[in-house]
XYZ file of C-alpha atoms in Angstrom:
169
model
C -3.361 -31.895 -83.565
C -4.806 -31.453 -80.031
C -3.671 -27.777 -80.120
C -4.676 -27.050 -83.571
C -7.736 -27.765 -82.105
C -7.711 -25.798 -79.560
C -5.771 -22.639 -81.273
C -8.701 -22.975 -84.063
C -11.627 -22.561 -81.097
C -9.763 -19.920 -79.732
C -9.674 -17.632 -82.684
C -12.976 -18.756 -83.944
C -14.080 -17.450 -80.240
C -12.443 -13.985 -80.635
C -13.634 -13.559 -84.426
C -17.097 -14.083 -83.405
C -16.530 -11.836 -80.478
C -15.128 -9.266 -82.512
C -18.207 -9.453 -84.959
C -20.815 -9.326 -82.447
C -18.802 -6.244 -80.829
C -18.336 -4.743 -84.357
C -22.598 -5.603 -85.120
C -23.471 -3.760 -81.093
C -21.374 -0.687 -82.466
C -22.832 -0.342 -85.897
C -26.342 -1.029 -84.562
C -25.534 1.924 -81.414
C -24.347 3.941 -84.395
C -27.217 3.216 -85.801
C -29.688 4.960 -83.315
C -27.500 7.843 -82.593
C -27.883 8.651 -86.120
C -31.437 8.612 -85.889
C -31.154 10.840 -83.098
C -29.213 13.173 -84.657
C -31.826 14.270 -86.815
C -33.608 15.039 -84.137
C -31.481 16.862 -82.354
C -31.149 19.284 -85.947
C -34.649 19.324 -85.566
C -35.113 20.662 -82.733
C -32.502 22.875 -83.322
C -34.262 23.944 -86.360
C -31.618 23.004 -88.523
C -33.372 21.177 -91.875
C -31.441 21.939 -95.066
C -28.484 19.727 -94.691
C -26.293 16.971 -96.181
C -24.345 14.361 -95.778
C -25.271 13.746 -91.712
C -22.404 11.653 -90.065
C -22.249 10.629 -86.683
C -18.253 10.148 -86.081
C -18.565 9.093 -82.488
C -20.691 7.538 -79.590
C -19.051 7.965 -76.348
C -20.814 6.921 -72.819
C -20.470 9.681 -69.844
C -20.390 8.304 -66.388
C -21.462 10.065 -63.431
C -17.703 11.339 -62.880
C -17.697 12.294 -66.998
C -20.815 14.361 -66.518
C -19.282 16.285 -63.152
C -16.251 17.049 -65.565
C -18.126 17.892 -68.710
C -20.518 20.051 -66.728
C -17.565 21.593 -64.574
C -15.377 22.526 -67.694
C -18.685 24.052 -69.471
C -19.222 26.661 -66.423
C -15.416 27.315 -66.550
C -15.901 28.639 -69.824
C -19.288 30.223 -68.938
C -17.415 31.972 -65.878
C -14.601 33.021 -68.468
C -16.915 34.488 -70.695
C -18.774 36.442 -67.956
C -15.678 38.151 -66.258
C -14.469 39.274 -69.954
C -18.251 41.030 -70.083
C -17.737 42.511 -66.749
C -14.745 43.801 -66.840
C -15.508 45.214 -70.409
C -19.025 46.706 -69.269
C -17.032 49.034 -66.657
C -18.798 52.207 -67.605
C -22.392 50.271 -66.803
C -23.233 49.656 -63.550
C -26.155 48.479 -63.730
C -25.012 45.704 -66.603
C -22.213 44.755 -64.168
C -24.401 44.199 -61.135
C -26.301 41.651 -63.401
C -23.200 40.100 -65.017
C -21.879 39.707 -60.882
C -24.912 38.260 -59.854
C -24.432 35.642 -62.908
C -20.897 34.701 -62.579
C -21.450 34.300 -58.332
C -23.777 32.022 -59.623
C -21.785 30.207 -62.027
C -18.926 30.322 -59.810
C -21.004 28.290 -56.592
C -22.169 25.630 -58.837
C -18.538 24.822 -60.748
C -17.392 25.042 -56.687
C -20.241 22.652 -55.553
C -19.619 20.244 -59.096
C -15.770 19.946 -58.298
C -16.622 19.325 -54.606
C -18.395 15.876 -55.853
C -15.513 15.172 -58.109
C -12.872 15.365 -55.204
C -14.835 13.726 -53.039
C -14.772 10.403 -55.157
C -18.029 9.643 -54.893
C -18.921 9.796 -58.248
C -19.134 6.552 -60.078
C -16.587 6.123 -63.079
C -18.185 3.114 -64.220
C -21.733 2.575 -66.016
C -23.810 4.534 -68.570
C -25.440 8.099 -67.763
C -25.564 9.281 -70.966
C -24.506 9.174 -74.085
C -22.420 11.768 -75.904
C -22.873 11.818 -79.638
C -20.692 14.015 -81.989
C -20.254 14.259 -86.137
C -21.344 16.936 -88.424
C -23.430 17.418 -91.719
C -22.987 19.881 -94.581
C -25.139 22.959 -94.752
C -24.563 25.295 -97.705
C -21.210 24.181 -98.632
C -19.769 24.235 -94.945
C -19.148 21.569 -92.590
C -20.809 21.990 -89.370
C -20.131 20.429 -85.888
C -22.251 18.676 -83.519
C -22.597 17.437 -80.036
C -25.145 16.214 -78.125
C -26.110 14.399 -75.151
C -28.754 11.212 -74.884
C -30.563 9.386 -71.966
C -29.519 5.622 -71.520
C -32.807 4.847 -73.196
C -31.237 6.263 -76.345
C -34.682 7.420 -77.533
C -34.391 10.698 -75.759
C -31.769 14.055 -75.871
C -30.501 15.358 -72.522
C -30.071 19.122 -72.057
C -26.971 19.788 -70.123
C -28.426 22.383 -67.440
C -26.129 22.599 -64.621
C -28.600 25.202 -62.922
C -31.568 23.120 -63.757
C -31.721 19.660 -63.742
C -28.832 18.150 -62.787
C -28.585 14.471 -63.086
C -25.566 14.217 -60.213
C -28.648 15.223 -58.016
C -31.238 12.968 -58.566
C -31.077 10.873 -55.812
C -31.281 13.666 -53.406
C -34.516 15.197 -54.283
């Protein structure tokens, strides 16, 4: 009887664990879908249905470096396709140069902090929100980034304001 006891508590324990997990996710769900909206809306994207928000994932320090790192490969990707296929400007493919160099030193200086393990792979330093909506007939894709706060968007600018950098200013 002793361990019916006991076997009860436990899974009354991990039920109500469960449920306050469950409530925390709905709730975080919740607020993401509130913000959203706003990212449409500042997007300047109104006229839409059926807004779903399919998942809330957190992005450490070491997420962001990646994230960030994989978005200028593609960036750097994109350029050298331009330059190569502007060969008859000059002009055009001294600007396109000057862009992917640029690209090219912050991926190198981004990867540098990832191999160098410094990066924390633990806590929250922002939140990355996907799900899509409806918009004339079509179902449309979303990402977007929010501050810990979750009352605010981030906009990923690995020239700009990069959050790995903070500290050091």
């Amino acid at each position: 009887m002793k361990h019916l006891h006991r076997i009860l508590f436990v899974l009354a324990a991990v039920l109500l664990f469960a449920g306050c997990q469950k409530m925390a996710q709905n709730k975080l769900t919740r607020q993401m879908k509130k913000m959203a909206k706003v990212y449409l809306q500042q997007e300047q994207i109104t006229d839409y249905k059926d807004l779903t928000v399919s998942s809330v994932d957190t992005l450490t320090e070491y997420g962001y470096a990646k994230l960030t790192s994989e978005l200028l490969g593609d960036m750097a990707n994109a350029y050298e396709q331009m330059y190569w296929d502007d060969a008859d400007d000059t002009a055009r493919r001294e600007v396109i140069g000057l862009y992917l160099k640029e690209i090219q030193r912050t991926k190198a200086d981004l990867d540098d902090l990832i191999d160098d393990g410094d990066l924390l792979t633990e806590g929250i330093l922002l939140f990355m929100v996907s799900g899509d909506y409806q918009k004339d007939g079509k179902k449309q894709d979303f990402m977007f980034l929010v501050n810990p706060d979750k009352k605010s968007l981030h906009t990923l600018d690995p020239f700009g304001d990069n959050l790995l950098y903070k500290d050091e200013e």
